[in-house]
Backbone as JSON, one array per atom type, in Angstrom:
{
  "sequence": "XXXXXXXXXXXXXXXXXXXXXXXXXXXXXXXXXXXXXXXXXXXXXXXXXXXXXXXXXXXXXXXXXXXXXXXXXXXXXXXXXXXXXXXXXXXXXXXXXXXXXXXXXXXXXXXXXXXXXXXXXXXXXXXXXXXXXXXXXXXXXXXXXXXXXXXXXXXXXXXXXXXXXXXXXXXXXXXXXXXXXXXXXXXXXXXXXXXXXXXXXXX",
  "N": [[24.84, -36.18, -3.17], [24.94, -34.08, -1.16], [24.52, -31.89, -2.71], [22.2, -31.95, -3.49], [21.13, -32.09, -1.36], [21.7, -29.01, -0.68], [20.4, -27.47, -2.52], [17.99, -28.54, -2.13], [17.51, -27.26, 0.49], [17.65, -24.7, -0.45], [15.74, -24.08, -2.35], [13.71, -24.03, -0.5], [14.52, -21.97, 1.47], [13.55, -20.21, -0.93], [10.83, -20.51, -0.94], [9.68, -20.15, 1.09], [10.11, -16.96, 1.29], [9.03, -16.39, -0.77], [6.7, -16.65, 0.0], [6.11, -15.1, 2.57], [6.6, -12.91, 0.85], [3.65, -12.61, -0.35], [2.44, -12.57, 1.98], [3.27, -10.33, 2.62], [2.2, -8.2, 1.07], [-0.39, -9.0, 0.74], [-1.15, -7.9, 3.27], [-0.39, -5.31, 3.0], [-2.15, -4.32, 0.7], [-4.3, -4.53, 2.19], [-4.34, -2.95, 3.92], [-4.06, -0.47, 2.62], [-6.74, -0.37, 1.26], [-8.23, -0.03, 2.83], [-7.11, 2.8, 4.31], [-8.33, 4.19, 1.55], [-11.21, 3.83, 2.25], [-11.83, 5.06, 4.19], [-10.81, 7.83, 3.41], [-13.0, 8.37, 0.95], [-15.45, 8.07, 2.65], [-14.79, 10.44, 3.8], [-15.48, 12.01, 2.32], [-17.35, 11.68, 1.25], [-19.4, 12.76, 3.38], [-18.58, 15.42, 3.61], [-19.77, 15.73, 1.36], [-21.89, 15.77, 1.98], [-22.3, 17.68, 3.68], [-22.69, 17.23, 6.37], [-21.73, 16.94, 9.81], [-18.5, 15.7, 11.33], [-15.66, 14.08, 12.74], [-12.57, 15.76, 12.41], [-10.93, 14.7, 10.2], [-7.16, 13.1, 10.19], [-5.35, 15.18, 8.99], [-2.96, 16.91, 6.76], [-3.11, 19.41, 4.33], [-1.87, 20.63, 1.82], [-1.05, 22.94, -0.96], [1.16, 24.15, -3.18], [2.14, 26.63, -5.35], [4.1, 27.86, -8.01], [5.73, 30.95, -10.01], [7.45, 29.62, -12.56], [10.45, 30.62, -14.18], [10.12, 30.49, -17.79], [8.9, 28.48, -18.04], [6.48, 29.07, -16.44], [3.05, 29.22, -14.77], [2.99, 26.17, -11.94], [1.29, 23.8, -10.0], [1.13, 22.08, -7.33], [-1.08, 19.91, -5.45], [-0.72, 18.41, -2.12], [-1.53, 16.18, 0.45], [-1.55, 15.02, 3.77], [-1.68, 12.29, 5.34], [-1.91, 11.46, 8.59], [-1.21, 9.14, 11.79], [-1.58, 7.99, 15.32], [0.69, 7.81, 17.66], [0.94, 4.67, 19.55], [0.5, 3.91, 22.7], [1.34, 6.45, 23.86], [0.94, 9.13, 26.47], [1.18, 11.37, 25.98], [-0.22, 14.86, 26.2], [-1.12, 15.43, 23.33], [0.09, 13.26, 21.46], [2.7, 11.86, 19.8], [3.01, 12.0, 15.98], [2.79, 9.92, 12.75], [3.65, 9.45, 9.66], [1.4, 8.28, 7.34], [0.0, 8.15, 5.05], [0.33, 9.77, 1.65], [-0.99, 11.9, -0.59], [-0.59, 12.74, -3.92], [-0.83, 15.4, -6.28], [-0.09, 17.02, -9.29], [-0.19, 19.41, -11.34], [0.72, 20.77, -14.33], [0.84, 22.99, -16.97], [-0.8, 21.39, -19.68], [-0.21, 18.65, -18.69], [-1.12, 16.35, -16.25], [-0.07, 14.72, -13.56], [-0.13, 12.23, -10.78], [0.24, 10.99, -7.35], [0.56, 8.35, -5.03], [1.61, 7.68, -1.71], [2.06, 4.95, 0.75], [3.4, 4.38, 4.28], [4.52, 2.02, 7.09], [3.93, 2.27, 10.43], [6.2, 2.27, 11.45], [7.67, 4.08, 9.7], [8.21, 2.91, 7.41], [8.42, 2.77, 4.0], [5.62, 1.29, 2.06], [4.1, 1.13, 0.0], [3.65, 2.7, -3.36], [1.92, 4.23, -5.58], [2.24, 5.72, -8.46], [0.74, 7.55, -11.63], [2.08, 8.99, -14.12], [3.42, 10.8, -16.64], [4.96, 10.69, -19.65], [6.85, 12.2, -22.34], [9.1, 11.34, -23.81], [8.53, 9.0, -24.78], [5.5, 9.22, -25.9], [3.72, 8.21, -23.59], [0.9, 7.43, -21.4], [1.98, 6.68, -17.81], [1.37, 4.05, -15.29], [2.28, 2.97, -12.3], [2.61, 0.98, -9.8], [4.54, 0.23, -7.02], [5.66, -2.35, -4.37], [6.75, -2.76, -1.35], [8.5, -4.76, 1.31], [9.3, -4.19, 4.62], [10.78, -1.61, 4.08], [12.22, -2.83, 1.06], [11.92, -2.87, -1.62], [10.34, -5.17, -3.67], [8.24, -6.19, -5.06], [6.88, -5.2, -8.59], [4.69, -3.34, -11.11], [4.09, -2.65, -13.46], [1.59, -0.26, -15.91], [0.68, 0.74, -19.0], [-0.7, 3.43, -21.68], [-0.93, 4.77, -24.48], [-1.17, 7.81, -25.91], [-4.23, 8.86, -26.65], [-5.69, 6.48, -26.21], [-7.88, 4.59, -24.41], [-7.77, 2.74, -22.29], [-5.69, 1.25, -20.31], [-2.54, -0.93, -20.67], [-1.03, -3.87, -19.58], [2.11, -3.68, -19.0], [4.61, -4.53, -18.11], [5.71, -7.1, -15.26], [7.07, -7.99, -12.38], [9.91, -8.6, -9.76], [11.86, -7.61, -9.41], [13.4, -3.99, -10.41], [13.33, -3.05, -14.33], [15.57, -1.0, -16.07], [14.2, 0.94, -17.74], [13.04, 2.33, -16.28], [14.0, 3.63, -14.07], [13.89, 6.55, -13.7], [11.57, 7.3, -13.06], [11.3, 5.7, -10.79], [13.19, 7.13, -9.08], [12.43, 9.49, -9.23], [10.62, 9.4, -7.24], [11.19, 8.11, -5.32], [12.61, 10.83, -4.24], [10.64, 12.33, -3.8], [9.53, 10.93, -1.41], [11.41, 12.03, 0.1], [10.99, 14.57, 0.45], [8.48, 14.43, 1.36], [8.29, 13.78, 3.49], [10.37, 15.69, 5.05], [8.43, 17.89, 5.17], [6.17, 17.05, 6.2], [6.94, 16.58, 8.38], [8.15, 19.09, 9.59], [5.53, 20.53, 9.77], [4.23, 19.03, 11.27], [5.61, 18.92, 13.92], [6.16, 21.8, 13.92], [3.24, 22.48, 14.5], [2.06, 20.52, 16.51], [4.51, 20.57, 18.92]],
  "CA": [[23.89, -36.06, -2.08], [25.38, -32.81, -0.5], [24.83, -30.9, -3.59], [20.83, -32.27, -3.79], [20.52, -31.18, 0.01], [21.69, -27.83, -1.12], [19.55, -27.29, -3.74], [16.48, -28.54, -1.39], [17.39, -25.69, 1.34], [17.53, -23.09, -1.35], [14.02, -24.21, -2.83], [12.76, -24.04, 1.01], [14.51, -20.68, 1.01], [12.86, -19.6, -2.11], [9.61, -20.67, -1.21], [9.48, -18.89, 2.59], [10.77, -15.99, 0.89], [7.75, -16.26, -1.89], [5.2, -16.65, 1.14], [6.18, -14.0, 3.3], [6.28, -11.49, 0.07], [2.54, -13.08, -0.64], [1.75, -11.78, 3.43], [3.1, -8.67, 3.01], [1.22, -7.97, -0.36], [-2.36, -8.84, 1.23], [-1.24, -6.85, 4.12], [-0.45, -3.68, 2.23], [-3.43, -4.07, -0.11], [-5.48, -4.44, 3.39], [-3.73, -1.59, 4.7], [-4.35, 0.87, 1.41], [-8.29, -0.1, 1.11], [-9.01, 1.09, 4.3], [-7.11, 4.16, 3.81], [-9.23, 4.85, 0.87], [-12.36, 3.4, 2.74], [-11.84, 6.38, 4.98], [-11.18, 8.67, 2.56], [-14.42, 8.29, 0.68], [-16.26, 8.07, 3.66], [-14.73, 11.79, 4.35], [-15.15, 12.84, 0.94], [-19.32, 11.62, 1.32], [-19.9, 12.92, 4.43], [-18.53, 16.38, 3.69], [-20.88, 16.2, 0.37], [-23.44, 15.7, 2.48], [-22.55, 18.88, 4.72], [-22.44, 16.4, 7.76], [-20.41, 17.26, 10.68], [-17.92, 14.8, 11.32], [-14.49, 14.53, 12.93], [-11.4, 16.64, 11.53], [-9.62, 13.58, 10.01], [-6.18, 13.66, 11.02], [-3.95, 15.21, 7.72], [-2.76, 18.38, 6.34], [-3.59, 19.82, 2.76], [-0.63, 21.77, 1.45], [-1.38, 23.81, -2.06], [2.17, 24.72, -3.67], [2.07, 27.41, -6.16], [5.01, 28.55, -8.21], [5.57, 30.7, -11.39], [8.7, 29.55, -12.74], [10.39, 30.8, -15.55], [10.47, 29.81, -18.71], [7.73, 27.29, -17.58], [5.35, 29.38, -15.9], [2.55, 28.41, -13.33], [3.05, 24.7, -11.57], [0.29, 23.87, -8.95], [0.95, 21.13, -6.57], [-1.72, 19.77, -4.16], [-0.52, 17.72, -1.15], [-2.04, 15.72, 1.53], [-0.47, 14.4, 4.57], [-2.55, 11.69, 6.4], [-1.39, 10.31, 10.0], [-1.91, 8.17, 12.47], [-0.94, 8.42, 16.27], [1.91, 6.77, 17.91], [0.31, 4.44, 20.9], [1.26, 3.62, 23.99], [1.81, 7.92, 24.63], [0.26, 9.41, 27.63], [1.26, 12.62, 26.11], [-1.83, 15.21, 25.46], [-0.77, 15.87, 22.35], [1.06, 12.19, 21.3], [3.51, 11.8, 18.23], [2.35, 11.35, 15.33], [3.33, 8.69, 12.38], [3.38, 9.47, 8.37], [0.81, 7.26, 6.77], [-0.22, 8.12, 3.89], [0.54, 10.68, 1.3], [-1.36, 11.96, -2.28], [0.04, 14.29, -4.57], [-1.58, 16.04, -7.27], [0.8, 17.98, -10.02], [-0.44, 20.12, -12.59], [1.4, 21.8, -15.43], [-0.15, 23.23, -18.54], [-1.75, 20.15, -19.7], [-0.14, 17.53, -18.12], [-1.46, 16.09, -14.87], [0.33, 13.76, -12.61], [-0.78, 11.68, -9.5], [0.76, 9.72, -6.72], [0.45, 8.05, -3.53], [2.59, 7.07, -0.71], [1.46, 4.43, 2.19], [3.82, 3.79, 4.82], [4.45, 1.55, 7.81], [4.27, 2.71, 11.66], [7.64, 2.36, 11.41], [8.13, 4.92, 8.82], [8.85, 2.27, 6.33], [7.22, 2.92, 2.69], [5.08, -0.08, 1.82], [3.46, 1.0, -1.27], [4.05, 3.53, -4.35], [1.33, 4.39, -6.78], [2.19, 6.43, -9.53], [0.2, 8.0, -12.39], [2.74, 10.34, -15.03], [3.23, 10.93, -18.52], [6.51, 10.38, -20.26], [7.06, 13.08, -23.35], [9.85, 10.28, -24.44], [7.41, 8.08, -25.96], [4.19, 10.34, -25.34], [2.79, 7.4, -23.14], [0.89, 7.71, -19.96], [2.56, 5.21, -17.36], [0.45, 3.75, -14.04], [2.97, 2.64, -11.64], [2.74, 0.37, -8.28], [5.53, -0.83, -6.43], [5.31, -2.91, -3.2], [7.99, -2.59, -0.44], [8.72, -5.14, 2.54], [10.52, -3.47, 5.46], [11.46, -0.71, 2.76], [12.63, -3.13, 0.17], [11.51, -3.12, -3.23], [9.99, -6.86, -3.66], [7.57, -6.3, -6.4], [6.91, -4.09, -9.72], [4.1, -3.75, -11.66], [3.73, -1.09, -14.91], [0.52, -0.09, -17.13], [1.01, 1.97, -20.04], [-1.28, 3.7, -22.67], [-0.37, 5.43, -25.8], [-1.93, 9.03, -26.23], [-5.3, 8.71, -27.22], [-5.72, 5.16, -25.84], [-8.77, 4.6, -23.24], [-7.3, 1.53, -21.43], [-4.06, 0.46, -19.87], [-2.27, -2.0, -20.92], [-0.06, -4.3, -18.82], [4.02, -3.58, -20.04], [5.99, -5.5, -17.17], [5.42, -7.33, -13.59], [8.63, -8.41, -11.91], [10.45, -8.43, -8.34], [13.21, -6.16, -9.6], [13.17, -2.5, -11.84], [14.31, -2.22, -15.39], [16.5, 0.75, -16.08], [13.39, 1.68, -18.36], [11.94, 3.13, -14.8], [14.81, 4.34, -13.15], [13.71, 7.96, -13.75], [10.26, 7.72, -12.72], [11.55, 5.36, -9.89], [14.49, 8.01, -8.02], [11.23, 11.11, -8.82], [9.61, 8.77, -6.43], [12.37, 8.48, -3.95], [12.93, 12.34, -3.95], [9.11, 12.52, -3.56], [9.24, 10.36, -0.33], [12.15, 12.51, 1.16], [10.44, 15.71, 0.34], [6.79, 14.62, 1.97], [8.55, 13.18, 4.98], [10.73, 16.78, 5.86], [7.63, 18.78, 5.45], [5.4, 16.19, 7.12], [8.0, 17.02, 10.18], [7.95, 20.73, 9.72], [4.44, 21.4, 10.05], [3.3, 18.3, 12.38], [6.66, 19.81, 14.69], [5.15, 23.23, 14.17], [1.96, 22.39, 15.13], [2.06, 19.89, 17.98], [5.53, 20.43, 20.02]],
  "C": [[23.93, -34.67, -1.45], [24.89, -31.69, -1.69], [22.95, -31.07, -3.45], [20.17, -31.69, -2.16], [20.69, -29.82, 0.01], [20.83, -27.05, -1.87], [17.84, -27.26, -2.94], [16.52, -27.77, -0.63], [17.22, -24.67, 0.38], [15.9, -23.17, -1.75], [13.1, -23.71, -1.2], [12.63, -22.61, 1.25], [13.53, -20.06, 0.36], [11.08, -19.49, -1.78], [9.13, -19.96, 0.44], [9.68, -17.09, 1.71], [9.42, -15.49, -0.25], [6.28, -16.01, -0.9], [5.04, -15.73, 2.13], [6.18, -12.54, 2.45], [4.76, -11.55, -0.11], [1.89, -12.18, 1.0], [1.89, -10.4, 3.41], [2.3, -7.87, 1.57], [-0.23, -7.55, 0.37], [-2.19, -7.48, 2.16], [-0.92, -5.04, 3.68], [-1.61, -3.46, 1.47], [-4.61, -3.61, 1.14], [-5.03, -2.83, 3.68], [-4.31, -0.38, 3.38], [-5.98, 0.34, 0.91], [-8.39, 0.21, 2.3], [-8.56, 2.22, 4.53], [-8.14, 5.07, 2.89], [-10.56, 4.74, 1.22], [-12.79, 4.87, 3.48], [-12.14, 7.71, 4.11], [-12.59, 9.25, 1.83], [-15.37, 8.43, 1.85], [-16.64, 9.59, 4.21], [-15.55, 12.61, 3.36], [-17.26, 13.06, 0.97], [-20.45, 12.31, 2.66], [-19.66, 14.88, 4.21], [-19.15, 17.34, 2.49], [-22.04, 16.59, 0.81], [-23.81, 16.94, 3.47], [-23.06, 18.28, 6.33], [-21.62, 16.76, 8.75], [-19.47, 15.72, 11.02], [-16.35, 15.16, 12.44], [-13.5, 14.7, 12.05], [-11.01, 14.92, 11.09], [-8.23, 14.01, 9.65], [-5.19, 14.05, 9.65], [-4.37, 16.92, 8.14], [-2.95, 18.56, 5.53], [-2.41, 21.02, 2.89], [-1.08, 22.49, 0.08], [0.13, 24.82, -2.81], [2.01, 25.18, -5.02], [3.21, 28.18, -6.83], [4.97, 28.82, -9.96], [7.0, 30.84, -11.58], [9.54, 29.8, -14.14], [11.21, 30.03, -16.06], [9.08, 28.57, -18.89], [6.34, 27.64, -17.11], [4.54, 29.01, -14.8], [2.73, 26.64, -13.38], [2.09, 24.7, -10.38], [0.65, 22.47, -8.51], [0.04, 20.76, -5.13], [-1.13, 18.19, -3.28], [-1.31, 17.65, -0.04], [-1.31, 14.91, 2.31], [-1.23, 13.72, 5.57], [-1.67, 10.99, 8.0], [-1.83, 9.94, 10.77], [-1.09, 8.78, 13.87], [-0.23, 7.33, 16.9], [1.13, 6.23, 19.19], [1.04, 4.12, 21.32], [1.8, 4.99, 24.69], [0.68, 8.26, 25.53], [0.45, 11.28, 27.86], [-0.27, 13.29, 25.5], [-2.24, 15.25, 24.21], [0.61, 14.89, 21.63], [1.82, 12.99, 19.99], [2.76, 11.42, 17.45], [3.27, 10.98, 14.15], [2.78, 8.89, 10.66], [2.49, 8.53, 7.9], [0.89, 6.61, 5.63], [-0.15, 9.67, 2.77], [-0.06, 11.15, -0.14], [-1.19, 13.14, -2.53], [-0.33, 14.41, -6.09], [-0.71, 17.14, -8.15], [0.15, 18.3, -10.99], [0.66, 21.12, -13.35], [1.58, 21.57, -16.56], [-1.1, 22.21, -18.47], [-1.76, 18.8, -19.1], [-0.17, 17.18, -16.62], [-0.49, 14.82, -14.33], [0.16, 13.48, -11.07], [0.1, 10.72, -8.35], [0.59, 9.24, -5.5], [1.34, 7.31, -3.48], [2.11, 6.24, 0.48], [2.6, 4.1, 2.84], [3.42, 3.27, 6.18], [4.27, 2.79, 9.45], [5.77, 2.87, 11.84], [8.58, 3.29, 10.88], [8.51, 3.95, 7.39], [8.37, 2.49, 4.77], [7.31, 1.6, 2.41], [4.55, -0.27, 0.38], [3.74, 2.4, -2.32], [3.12, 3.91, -5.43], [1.4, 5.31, -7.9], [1.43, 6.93, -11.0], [1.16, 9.43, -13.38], [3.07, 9.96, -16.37], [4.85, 11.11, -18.74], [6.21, 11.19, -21.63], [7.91, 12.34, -24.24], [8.93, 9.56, -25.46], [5.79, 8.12, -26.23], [3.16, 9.14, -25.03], [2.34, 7.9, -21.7], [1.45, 6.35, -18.79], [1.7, 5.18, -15.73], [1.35, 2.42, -13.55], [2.68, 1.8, -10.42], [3.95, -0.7, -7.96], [5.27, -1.08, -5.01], [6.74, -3.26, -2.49], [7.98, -3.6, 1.09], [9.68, -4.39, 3.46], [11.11, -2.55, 4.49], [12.0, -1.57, 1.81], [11.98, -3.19, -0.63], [11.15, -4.87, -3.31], [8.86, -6.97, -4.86], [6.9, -5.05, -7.1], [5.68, -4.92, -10.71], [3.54, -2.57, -12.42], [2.76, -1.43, -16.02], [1.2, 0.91, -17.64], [-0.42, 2.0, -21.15], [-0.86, 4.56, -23.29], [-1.59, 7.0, -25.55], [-2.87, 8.55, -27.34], [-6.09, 7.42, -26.91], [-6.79, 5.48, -24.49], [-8.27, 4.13, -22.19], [-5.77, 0.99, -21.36], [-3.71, -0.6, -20.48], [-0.82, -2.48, -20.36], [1.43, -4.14, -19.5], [4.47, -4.44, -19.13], [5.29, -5.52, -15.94], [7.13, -7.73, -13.43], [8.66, -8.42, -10.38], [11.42, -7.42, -8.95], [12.71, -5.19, -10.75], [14.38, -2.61, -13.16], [14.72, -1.03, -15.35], [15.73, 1.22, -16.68], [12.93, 2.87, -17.34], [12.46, 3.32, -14.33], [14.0, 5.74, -12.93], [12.76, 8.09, -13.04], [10.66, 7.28, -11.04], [12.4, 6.42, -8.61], [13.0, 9.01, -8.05], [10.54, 10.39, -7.36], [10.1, 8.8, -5.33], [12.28, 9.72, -3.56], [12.05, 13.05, -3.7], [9.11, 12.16, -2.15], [9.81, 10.92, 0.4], [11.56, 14.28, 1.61], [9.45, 15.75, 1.12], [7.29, 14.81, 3.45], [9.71, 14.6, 5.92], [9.37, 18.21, 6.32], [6.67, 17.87, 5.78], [6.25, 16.49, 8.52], [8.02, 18.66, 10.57], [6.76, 21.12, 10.07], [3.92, 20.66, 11.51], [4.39, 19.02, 13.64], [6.06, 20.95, 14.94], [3.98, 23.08, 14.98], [1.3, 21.32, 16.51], [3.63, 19.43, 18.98], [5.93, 22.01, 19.92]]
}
């Protein structure tokens, strides 16, 4: 009996635990179409030679020739939001969202970052090319309160039009460590120079 009431808390467990990753899913998906809702919106309005308001980021443009390797071009964007409840003129402001654009030689790579008000990262989209098995790989991971809670990898072969699903999961194979830590070391990188300039420029 004790062992069958055990078993039924863990299932209860399991299944709160399945329904609250299911809330924070929608709510990140909600949260990253209306980022891009915006986006587009900017992107059509400034086709159109419309005036509009500044929307609130930075555009960075990193340029280096490095040898042995030569030119690398990185474009960065740094979207944010403002902290409420300030009464300052010039509030805090709150990492959002982040897309990063790498070029070098031929190979392009893409990624976005959404996080919480909190600072928390919620979402991960990746777009890069692996020379290992000359596939392109299309990445999204989904983060509660910063945890890792679900994984989900496309891949196509060079020369290949269309993705094709490789792995879903809650946890990372060691296949994706690599791409996984670039991603980390991506998020610590946006978030000191997201402080350096917004610092610079409003305190």
């Amino acid at each position: 009996m004790r062992k069958r009431l055990v078993f039924v808390f863990l299932l209860c467990c399991l299944s709160a635990l399945s329904v609250e990753a299911q809330d924070a899913k929608k709510a990140i998906r909600d949260h990253y179409a209306a980022i891009k809702e915006m986006l587009d919106l900017y992107a059509q309005l400034e086709a159109d030679g419309e005036e509009y308001p500044v929307n609130e980021c930075y555009k960075v443009k990193i340029i280096q020739n490095l040898p042995g390797t030569g030119r690398h071009e990185e474009d960065v964007s740094l979207y944010y939001g403002e902290v409420e409840g300030s009464d300052e003129i010039y509030p805090d402001h709150w990492l959002e969202f982040v897309s990063s654009s790498y070029n070098y030689a031929a190979t392009k790579y893409y990624r976005e970052f959404l996080f919480d008000n909190k600072g928390n990262i919620t979402f991960i989209y990746g777009l890069d090319y692996s020379v290992d098995d000359n596939k392109e790989y299309e990445f999204r991971f989904y983060f509660n309160k910063g945890k890792l809670f679900d994984v989900l990898v496309k891949s196509r072969k060079e020369g290949e039009k269309d993705f094709s699903q490789e792995y879903t999961g809650k946890t990372l194979p060691a296949k994706y460590h690599s791409f996984y830590q670039q991603y980390a070391d991506d998020i610590a990188k946006y978030g000191r120079l997201f402080e350096a300039i917004d610092g610079a420029a409003h305190h």
